[in-house]
Short mmCIF file of C-alpha atoms in Angstrom, two decimals:
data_model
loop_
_atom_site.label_atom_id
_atom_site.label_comp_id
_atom_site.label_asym_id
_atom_site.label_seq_id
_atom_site.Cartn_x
_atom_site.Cartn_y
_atom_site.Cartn_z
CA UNK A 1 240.26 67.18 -191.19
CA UNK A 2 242.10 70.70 -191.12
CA UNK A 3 242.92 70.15 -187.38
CA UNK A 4 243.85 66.74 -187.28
CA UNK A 5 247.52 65.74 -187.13
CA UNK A 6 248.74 62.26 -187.56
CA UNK A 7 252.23 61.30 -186.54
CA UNK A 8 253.86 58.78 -187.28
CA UNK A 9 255.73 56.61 -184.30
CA UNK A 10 258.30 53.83 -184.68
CA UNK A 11 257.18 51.94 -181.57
CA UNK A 12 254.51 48.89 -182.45
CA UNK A 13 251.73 47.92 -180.22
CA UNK A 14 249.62 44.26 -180.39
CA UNK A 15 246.59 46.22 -178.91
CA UNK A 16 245.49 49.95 -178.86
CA UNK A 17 242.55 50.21 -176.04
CA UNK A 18 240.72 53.81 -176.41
CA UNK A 19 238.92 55.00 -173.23
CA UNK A 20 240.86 54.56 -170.08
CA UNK A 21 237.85 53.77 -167.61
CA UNK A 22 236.52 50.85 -165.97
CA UNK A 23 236.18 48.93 -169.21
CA UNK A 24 239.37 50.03 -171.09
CA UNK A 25 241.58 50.04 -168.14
CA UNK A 26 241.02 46.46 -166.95
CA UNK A 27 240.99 45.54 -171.43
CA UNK A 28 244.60 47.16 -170.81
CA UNK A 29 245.58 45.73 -167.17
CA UNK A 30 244.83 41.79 -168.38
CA UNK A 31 245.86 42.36 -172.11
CA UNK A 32 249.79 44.01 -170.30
CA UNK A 33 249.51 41.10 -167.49
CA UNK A 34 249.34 38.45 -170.83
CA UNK A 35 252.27 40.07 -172.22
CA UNK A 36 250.77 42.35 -174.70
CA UNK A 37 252.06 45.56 -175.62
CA UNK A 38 249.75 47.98 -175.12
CA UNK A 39 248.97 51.77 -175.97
CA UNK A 40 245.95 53.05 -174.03
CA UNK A 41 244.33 55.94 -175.37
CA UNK A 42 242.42 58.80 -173.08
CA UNK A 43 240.96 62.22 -174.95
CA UNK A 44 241.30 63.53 -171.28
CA UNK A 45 243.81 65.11 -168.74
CA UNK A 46 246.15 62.95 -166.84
CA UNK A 47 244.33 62.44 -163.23
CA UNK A 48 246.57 61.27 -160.14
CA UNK A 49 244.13 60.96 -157.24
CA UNK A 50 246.99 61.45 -154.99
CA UNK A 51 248.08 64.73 -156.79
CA UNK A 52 244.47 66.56 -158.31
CA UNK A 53 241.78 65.06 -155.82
CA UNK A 54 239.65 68.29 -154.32
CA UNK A 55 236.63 66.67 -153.04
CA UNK A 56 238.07 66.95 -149.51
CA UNK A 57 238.49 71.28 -150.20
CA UNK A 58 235.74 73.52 -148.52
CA UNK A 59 233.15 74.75 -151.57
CA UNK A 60 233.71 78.60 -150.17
CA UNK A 61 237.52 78.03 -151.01
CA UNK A 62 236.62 77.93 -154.60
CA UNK A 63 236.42 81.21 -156.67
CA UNK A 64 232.82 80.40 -157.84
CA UNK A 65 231.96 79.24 -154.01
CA UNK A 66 231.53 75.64 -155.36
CA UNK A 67 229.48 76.44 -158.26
CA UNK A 68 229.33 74.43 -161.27
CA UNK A 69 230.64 74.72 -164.60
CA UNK A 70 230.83 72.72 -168.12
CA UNK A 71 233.77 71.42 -167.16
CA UNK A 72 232.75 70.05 -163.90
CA UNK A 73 228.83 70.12 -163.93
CA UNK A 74 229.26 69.20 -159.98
CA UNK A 75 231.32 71.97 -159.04
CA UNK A 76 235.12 73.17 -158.87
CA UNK A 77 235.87 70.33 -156.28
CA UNK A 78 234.32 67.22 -157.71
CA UNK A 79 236.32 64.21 -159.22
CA UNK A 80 235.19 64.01 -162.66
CA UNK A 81 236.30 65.80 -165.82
CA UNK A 82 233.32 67.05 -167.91
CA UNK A 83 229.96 65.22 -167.79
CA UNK A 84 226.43 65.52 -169.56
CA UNK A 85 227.39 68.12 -171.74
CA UNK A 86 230.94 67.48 -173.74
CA UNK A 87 232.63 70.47 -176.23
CA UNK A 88 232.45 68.82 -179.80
CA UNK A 89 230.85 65.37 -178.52
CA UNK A 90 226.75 65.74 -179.12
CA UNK A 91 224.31 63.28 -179.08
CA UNK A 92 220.65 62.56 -180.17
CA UNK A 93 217.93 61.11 -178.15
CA UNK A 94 214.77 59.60 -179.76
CA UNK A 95 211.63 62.04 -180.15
CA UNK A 96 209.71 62.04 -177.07
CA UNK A 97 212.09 60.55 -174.86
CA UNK A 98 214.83 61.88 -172.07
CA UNK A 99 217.85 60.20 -171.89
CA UNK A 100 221.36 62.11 -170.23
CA UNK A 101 224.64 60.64 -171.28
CA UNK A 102 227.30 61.55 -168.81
CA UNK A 103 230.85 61.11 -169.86
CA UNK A 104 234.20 61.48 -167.96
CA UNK A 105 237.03 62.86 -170.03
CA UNK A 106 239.76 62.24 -167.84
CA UNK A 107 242.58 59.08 -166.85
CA UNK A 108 240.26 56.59 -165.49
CA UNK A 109 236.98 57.92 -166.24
CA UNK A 110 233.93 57.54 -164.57
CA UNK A 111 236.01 55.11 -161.94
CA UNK A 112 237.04 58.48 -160.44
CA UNK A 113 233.44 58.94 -159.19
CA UNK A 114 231.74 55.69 -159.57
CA UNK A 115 231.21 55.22 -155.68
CA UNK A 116 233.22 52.00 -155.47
CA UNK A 117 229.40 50.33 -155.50
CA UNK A 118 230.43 46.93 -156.70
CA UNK A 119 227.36 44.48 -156.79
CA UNK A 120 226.93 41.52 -158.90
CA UNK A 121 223.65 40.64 -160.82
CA UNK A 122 221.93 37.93 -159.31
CA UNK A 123 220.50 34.57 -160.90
CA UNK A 124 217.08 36.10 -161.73
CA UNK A 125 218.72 39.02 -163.39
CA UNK A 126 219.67 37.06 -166.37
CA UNK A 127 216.20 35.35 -166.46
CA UNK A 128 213.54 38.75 -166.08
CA UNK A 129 211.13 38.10 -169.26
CA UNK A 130 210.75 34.79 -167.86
CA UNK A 131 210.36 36.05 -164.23
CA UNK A 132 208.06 39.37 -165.20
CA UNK A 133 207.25 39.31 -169.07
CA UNK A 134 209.47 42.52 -169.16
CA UNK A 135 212.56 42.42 -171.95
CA UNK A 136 214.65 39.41 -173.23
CA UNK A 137 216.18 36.78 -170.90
CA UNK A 138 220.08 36.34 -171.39
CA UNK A 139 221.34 33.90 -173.58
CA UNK A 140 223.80 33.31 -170.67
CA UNK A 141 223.01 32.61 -166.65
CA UNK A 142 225.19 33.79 -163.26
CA UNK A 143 226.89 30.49 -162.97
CA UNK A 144 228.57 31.56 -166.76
CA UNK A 145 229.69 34.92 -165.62
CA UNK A 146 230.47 34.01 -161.62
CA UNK A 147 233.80 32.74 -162.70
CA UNK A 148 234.33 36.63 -163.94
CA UNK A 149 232.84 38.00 -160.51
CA UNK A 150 235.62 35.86 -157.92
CA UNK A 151 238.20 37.10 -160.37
CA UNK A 152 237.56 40.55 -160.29
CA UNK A 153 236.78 40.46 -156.57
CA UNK A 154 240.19 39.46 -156.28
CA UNK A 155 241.98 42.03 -158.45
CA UNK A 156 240.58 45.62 -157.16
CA UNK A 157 239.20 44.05 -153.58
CA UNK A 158 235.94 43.89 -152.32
CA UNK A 159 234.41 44.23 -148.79
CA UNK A 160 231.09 42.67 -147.84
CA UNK A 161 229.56 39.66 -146.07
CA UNK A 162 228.27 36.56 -147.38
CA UNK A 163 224.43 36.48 -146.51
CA UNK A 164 223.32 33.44 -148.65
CA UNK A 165 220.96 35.45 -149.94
CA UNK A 166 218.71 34.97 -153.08
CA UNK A 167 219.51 37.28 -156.09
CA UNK A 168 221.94 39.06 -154.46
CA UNK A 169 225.09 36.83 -154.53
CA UNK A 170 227.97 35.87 -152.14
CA UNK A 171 231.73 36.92 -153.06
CA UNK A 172 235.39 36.92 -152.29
CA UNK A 173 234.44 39.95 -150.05
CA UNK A 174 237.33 41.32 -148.20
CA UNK A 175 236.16 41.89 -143.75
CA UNK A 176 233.73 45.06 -143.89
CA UNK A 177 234.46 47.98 -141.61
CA UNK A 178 232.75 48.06 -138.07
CA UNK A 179 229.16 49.43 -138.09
CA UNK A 180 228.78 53.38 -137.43
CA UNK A 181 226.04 54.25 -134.08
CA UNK A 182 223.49 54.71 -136.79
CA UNK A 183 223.84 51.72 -138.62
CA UNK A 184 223.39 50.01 -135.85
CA UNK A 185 220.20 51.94 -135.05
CA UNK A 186 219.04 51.49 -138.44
CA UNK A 187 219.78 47.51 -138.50
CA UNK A 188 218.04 46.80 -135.38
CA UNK A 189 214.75 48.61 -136.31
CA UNK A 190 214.84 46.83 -139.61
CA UNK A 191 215.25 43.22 -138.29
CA UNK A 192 212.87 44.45 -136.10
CA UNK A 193 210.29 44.37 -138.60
CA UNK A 194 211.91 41.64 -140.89
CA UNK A 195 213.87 43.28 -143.58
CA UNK A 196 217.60 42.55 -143.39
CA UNK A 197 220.16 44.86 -143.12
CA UNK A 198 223.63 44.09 -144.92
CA UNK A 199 227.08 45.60 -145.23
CA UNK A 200 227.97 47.40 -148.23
CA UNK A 201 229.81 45.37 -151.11
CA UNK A 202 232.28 48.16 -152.04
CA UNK A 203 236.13 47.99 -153.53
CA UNK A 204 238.71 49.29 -151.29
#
């Protein structure tokens, strides 16, 4: 506790929220959109995308050429702060097994290089031991949490197309972008031979 300072602040908060990533940051957007006051906590660097991005920068315009360090296990030009390995922050893993943990340290966290990959689970997702034997069914079923899916479609925007398909659900997608030449290559050899060929549900 010799490096630990506490200080004492006048200003009162009805929430504290540590960990400013996907799951902290939309804890602090709804608890602030209730009328909460509300003190978000991040253990890393502030991060303006519009300021620090680098993913765009050639790797021979770094001083290591692009190669990778502790801090950025992907390289001087990638998005995310830190990663499997953190200074002070170890873990264990069970004897026998592998298991890597990696961990943003940064405003936003891993929502700085999550892909903007934003699927929903489908019916049979909540129901796999009775599907396959394999693990537990949920004690809840996609018609409890598809409520939370329109919502969220709504706040951060997702594009995709509404297929009707099986387990993979329809949302409040947003018009994808137009098909690249070799998408279109690739979707008419696939229907070609029966397997369909979708946009991508990402968030703008």
């Amino acid at each position: 506790m010799g490096d630990v300072q506490i200080k004492v602040q006048p200003t009162q908060y009805d929430a504290v929220i540590v960990g400013s990533g996907a799951g902290g940051g939309m804890a602090a957007y709804m608890l602030s959109k209730a009328g909460l006051k509300v003190a978000l906590i991040e253990a890393g660097p502030m991060y303006d995308p519009a300021k620090n991005i680098t993913q765009l920068k050639n790797p021979w315009d770094s001083v290591r050429r692009g190669a990778s360090t502790r801090f950025r296990p992907f390289g001087d030009f990638d998005a995310s702060y830190w990663g499997w390995q953190i200074d002070g922050e170890p873990y264990t893993k069970a004897d026998g097994t592998e298991w890597d943990w990696w961990r943003a340290r940064m405003v936003g966290g891993r929502t700085n290089h999550w892909g903007r990959i934003s699927l929903r689970f489908g019916p049979k997702d909540f129901k796999r031991k009775s599907i396959d034997g394999l693990g537990d069914d949920w004690p809840i079923t996609y018609d409890d949490v598809k409520p939370y899916y329109d919502r969220i479609d709504r706040i951060i925007g997702v594009f995709g197309s509404n297929e009707g398909l099986e387990n993979d659900p329809d949302g409040i997608f947003l018009p994808p972008p137009k098909p690249r030449l070799h998408e279109l290559m690739i979707k008419k050899a696939a229907t070609g031979v029966g397997i369909p060929v979708i946009p991508s549900r990402l968030s703008i």
